[in-house]
Coordinates of N, CA and C and ligand atoms in Angstrom, one line a residue:
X1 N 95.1 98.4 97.5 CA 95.2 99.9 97.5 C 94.6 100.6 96.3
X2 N 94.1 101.9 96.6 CA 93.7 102.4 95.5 C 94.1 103.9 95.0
X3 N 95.2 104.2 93.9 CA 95.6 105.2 93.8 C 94.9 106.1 92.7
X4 N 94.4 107.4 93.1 CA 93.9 108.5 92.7 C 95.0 109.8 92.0
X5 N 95.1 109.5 90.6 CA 95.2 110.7 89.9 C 96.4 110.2 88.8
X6 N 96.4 111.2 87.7 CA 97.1 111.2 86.2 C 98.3 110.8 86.3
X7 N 98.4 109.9 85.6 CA 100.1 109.8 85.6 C 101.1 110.5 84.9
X8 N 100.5 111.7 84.2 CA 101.2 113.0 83.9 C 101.7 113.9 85.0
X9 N 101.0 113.7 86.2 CA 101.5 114.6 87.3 C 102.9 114.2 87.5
X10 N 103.7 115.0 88.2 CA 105.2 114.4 88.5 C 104.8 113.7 90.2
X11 N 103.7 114.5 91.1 CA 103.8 114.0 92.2 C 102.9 112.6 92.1
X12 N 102.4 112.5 91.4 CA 101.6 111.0 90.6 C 102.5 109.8 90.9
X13 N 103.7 110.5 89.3 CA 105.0 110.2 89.0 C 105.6 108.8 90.4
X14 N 105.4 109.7 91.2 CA 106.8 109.4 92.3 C 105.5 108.4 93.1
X15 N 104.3 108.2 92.9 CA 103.7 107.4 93.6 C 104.1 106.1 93.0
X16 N 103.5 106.0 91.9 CA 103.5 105.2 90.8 C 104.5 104.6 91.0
X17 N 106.2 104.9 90.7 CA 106.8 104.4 90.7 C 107.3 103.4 92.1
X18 N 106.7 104.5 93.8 CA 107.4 103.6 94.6 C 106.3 102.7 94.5
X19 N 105.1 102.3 94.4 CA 104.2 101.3 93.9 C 105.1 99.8 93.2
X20 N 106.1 100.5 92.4 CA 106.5 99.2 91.7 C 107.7 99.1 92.6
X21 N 108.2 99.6 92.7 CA 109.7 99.4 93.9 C 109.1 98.5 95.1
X22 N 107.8 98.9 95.3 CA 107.6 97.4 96.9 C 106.7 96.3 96.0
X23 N 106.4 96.5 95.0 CA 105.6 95.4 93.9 C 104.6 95.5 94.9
X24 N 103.6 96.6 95.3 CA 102.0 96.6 95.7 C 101.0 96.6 94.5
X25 N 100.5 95.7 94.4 CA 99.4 96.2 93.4 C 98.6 97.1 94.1
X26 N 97.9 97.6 92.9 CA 96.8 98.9 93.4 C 96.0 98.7 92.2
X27 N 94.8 99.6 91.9 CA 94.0 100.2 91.2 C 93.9 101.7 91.1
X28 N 94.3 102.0 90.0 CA 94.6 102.9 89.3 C 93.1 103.9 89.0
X29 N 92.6 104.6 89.9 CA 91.7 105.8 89.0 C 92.6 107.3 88.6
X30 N 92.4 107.5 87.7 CA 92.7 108.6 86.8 C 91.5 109.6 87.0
X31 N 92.0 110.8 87.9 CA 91.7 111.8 87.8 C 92.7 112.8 87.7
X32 N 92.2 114.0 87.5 CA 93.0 115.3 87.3 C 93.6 115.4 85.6
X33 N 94.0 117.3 85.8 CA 94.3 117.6 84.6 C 93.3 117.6 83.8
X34 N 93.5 116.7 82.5 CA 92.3 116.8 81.5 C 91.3 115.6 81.4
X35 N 91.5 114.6 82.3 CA 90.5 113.5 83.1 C 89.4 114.6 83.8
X36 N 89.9 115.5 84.4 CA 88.6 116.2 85.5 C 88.5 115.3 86.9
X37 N 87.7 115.2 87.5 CA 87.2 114.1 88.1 C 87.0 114.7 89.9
X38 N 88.3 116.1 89.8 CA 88.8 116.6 91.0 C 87.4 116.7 92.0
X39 N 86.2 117.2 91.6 CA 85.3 117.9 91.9 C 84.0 116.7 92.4
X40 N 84.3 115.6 91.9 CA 83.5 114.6 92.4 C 82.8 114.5 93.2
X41 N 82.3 114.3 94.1 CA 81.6 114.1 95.3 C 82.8 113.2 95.9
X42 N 83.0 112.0 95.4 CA 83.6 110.6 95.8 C 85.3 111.2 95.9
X43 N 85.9 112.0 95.3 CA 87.1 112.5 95.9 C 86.9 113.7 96.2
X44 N 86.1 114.6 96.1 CA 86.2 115.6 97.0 C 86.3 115.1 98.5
X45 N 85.6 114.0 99.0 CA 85.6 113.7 100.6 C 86.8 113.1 100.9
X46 N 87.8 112.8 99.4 CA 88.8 112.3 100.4 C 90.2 113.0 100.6
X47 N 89.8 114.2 99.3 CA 91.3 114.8 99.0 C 90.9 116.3 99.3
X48 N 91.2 117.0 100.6 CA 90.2 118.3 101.3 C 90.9 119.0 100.1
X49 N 92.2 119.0 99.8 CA 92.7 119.9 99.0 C 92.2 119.4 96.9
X50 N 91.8 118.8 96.9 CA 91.0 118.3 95.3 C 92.3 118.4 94.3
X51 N 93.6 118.0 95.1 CA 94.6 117.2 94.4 C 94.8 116.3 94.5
X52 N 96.3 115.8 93.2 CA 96.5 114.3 93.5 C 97.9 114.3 93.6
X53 N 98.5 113.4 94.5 CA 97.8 111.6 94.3 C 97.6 111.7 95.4
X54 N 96.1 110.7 95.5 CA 95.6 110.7 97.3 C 95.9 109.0 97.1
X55 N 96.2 108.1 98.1 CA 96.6 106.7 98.1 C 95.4 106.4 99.3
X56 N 94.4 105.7 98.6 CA 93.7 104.2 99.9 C 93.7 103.4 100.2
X57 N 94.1 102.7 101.8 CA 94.8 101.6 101.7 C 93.8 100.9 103.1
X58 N 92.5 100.6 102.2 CA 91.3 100.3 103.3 C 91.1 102.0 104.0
X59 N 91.2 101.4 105.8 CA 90.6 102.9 106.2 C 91.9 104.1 106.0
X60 N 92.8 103.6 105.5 CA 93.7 104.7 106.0 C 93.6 105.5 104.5
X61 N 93.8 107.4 104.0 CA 93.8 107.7 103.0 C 94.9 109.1 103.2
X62 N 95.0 108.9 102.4 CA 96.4 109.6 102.4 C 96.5 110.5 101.1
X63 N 96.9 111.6 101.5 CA 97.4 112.5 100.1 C 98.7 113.0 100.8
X64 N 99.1 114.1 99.7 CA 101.1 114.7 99.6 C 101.7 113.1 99.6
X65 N 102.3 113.7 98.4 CA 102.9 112.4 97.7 C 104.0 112.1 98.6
X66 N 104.7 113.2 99.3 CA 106.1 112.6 100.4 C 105.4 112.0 101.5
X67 N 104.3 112.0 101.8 CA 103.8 111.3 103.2 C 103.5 109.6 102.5
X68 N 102.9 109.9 101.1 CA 102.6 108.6 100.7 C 104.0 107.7 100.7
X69 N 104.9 108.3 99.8 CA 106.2 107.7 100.1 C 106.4 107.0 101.4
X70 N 106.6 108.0 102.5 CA 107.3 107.2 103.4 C 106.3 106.5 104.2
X71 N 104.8 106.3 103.6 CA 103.6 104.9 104.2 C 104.1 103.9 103.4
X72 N 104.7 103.7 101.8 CA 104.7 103.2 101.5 C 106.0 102.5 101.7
X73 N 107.5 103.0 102.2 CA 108.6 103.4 102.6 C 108.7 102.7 104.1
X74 N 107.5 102.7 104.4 CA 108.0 102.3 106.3 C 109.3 101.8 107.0
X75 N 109.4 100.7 106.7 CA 111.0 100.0 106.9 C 111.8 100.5 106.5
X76 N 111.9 100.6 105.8 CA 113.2 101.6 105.0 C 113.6 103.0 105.1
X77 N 112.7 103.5 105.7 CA 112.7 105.3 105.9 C 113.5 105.5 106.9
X78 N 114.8 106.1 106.7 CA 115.5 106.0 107.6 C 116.1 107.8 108.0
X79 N 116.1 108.2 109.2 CA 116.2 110.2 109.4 C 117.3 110.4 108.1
X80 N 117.9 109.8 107.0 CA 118.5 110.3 106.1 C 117.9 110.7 105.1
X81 N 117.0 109.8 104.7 CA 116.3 109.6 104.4 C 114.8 110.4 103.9
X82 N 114.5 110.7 104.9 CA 113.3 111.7 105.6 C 113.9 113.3 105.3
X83 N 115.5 113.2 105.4 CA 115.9 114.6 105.7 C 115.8 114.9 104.0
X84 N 116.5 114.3 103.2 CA 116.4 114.7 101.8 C 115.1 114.6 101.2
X85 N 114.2 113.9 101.3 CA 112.8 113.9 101.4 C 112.4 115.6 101.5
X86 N 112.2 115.9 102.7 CA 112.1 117.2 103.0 C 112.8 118.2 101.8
X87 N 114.4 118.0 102.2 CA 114.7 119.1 100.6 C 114.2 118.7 99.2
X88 N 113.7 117.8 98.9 CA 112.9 117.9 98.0 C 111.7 118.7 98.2
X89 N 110.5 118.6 99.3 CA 109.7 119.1 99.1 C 110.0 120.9 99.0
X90 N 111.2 121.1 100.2 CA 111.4 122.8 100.6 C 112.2 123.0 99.7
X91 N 113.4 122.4 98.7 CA 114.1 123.4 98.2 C 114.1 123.3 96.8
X92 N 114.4 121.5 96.5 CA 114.6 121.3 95.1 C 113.1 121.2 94.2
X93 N 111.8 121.1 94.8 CA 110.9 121.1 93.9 C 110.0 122.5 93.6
X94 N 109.9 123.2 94.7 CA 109.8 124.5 93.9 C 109.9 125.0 92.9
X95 N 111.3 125.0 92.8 CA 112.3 126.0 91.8 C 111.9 124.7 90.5
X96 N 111.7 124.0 90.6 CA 111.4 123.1 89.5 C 109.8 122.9 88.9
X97 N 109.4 123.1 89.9 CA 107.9 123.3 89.4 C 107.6 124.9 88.6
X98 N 108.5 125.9 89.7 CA 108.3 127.3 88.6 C 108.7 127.4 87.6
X99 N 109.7 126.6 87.4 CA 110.8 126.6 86.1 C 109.8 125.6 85.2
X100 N 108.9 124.2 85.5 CA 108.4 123.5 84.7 C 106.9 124.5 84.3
X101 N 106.3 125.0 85.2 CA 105.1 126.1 84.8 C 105.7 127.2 83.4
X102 N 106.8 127.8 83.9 CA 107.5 128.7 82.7 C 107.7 128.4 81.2
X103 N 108.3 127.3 81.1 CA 108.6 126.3 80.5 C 107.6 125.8 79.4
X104 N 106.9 124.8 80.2 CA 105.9 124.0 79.6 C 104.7 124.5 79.8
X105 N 104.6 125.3 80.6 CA 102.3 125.4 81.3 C 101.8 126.2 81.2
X106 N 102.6 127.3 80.6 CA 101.7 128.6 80.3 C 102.6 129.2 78.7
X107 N 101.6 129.7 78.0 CA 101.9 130.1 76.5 C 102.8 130.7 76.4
X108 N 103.9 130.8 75.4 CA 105.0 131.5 75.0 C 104.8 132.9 75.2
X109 N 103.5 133.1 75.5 CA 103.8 135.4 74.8 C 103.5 135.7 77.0
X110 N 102.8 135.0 77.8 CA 102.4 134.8 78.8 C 104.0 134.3 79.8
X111 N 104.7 133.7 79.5 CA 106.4 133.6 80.0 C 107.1 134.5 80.8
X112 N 107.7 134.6 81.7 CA 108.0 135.5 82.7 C 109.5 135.2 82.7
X113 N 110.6 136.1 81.6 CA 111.6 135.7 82.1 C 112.8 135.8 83.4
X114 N 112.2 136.9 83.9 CA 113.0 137.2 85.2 C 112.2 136.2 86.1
X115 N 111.2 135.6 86.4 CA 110.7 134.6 86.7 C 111.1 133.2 86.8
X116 N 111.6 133.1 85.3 CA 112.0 131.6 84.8 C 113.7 131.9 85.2
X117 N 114.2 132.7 85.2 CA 115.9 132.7 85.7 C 115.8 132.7 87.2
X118 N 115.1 133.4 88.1 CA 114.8 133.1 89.5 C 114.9 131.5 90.0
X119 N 113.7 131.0 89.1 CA 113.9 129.3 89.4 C 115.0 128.8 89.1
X120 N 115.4 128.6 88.2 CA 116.7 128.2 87.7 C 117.8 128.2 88.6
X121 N 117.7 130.1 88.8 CA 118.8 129.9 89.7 C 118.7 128.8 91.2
X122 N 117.4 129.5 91.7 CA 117.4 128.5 92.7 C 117.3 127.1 92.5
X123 N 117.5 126.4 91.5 CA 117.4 124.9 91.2 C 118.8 124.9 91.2
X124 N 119.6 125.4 90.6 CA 120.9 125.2 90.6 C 121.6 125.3 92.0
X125 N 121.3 126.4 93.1 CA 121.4 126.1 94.6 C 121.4 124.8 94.5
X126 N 120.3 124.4 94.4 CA 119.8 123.1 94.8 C 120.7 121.6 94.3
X127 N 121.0 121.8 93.6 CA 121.8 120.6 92.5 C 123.4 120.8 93.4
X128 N 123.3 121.6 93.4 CA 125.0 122.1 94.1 C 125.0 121.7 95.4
X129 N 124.2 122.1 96.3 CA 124.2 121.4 97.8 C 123.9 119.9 97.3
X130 N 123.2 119.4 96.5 CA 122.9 117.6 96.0 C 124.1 117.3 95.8
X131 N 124.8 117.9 94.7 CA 126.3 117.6 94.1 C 127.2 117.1 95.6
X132 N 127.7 118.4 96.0 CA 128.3 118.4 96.9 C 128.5 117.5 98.0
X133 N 127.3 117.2 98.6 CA 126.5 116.0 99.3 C 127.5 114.3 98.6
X134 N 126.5 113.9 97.7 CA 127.2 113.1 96.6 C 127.9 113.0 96.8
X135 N 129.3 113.6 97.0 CA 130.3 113.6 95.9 C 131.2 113.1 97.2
X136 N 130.5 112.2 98.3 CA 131.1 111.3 99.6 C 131.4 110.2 98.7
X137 N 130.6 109.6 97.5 CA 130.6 108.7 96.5 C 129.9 107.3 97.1
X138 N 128.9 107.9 97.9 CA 127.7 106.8 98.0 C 126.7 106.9 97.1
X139 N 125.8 105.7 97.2 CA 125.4 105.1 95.0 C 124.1 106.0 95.7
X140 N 123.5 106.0 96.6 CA 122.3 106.8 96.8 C 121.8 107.6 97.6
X141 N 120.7 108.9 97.4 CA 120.8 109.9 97.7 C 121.0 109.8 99.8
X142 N 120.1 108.8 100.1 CA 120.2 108.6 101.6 C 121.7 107.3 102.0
X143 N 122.0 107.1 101.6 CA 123.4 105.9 101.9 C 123.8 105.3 100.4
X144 N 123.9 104.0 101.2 CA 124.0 102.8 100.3 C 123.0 102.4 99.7
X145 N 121.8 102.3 100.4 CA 120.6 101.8 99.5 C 120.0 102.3 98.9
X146 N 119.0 102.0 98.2 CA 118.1 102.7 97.5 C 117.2 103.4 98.5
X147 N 116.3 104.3 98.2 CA 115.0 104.8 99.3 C 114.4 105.4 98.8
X148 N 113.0 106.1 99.0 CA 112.1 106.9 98.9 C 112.5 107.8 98.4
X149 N 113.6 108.6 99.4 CA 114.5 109.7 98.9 C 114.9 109.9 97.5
X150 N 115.5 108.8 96.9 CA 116.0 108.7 95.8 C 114.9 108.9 94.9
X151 N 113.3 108.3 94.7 CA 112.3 108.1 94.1 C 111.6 110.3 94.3
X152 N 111.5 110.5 95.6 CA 111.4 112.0 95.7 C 111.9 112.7 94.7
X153 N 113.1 112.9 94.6 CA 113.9 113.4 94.4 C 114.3 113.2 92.7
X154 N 114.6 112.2 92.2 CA 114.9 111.3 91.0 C 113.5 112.0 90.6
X155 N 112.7 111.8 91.1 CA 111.3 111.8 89.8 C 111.3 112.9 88.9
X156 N 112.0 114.1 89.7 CA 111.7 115.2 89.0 C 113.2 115.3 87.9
X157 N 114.0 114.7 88.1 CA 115.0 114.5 87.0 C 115.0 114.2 85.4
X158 N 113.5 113.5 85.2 CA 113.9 113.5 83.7 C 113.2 115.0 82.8
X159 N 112.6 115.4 83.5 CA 112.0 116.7 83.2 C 113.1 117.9 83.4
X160 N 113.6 117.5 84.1 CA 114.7 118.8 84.4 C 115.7 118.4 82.9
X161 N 116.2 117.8 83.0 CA 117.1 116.9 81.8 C 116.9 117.0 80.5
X162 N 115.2 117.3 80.8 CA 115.0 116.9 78.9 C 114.7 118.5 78.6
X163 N 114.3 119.4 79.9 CA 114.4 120.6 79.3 C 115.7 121.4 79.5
X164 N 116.8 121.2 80.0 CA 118.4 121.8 80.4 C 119.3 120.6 79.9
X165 N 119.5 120.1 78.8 CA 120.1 118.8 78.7 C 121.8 118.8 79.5
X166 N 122.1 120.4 79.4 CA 123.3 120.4 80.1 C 123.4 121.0 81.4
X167 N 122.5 120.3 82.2 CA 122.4 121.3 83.6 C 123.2 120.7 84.5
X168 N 123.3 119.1 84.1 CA 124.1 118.6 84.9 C 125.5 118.2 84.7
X169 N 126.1 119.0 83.9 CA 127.5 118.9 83.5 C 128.6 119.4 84.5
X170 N 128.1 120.6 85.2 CA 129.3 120.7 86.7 C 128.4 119.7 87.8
X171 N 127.6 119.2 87.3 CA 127.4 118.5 88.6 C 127.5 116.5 88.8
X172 N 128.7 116.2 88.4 CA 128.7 115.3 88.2 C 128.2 113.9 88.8
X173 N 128.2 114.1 90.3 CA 127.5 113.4 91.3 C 126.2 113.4 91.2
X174 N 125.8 114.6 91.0 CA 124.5 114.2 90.8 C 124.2 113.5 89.2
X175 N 124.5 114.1 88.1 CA 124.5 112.9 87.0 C 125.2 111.4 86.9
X176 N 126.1 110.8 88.0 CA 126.2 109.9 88.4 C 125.2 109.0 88.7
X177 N 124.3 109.7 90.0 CA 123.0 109.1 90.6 C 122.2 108.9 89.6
X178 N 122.1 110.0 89.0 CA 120.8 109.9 88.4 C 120.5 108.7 87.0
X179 N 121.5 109.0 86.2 CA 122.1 107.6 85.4 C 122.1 106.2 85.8
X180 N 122.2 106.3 87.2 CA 122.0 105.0 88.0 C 120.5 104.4 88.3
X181 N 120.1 105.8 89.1 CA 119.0 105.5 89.4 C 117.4 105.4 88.2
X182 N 117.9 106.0 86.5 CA 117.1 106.1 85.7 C 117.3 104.4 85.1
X183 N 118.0 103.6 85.3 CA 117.8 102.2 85.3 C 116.6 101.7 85.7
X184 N 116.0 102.3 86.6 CA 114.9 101.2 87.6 C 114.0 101.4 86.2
X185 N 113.0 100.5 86.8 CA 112.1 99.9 86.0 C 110.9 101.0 86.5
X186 N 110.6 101.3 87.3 CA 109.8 102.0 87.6 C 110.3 103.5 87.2
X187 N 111.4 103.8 87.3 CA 111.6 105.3 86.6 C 111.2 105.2 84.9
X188 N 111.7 103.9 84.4 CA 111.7 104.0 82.8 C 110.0 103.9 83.0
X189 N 109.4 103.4 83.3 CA 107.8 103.3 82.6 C 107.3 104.3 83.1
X190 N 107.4 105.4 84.3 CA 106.5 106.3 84.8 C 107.0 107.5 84.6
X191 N 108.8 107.6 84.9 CA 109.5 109.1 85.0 C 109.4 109.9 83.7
X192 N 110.2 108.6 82.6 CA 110.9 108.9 81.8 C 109.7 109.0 80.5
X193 N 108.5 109.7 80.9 CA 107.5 109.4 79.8 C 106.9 110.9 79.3
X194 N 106.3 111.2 78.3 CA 105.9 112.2 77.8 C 105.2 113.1 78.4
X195 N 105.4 114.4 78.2 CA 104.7 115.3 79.0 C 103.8 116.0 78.1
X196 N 103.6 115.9 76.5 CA 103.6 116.4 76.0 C 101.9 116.8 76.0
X197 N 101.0 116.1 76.6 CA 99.6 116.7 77.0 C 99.3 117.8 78.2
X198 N 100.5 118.5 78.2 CA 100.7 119.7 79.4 C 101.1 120.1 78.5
X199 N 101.8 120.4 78.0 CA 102.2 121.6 76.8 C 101.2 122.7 76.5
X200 N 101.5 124.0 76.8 CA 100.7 125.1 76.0 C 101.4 125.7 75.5
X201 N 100.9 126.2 73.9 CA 101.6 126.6 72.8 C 101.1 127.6 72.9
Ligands
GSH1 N1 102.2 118.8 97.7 C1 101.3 118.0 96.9 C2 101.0 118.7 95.6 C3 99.8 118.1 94.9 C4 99.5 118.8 93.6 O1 99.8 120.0 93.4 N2 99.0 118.0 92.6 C5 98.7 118.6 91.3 C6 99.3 117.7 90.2 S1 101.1 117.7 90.3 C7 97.2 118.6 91.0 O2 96.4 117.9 91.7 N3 96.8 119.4 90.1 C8 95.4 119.5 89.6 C9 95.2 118.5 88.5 O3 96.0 117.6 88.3 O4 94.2 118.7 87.8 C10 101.9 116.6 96.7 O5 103.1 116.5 96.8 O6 101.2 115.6 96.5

């Protein structure tokens, strides 16, 4: 297989990681961000939209990181599964991505704070319907086992965390999971890493 794009991206993030969760090797090209590379000839033909992560696996090519998930997911993707999947893409990554643009991606004097409270708030919806869910006191986000879902979802957690360190304090189910699930070996080497070449000061 051959995966396309930075491992600074979060949706990168979540490839990378389920990558080591099924132990596929791949080959790693780095594009995007401050690699460049989007505009290529050679990924322009594969990624219509000139993001990442696109995954090749011979003829089949694939971009949106939740579809790669659950190619790479097959057996295991179960409609629980798939359904929290989805709220990651429609509810909880949004409000996380506006809130990480706010935040981290654009200059201090450039900041929008009725903007950056909008996300928030709506991230906090979001943690609260997760909480609540949880709080059946099964170890992961789709059942008992581990899944895709968990990797969706989990990815965007150590960024939330390291910028709200107390967001998840009424939410204890969810800092439950997430403590559990920041164990994997694939979250420590991919999730849990610096962002700090996206930074604008
Ligand atoms: N919905 C897409 C979003 C893809 C996306 O927005 N990728 C961003 C990185 S997170 C990108 O390619 N940005 C341009 C760049 O990295 O240069 C997915 O989940 O894969």
């Amino acid at each position: 297989m051959i995966l396309w794009g930075r491992a600074s991206s979060v949706n990168v993030q979540k490839v990378l990681w389920a990558l080591d969760e099924v132990e596929q090797s791949y080959v790693h090209k780095i594009v995007g961000g401050k690699f460049g590379g989007l505009d290529d000839p050679a990924f322009a033909a594969i990624a219509p939209l000139r993001r990442v992560p696109v995954l090749q696996d011979g003829d089949v090519t694939l971009w949106e990181s939740h579809a790669i998930l659950r190619y790479l997911g097959q057996n295991g993707m179960t409609p629980m599964a798939d359904t929290w999947m989805e709220f990651g893409s429609t509810t909880l990554q949004p409000p996380f991505i506006g809130l990480f643009w706010q935040r981290v991606r654009i200059a201090p004097a450039q900041q929008d704070a009725q903007a950056l409270a909008g996300h928030l708030n709506s991230l906090m919806s979001g943690l609260t319907a997760l909480n609540t869910s949880l709080s059946d006191g099964r170890s992961f986000v789709a059942g008992n086992s581990f899944s895709m879902a968990d990797i969706a979802l989990g990815s965007l957690f150590h960024r939330i965390t390291d910028l709200y360190p107390d967001i998840l304090r009424d939410h204890p189910h969810v800092a439950k999971w997430h403590k559990s699930i920041a164990t994997r070996a694939g979250y420590r080497q991919w999730i849990e890493s610096s962002y700090d070449e996206l930074k604008v000061t």
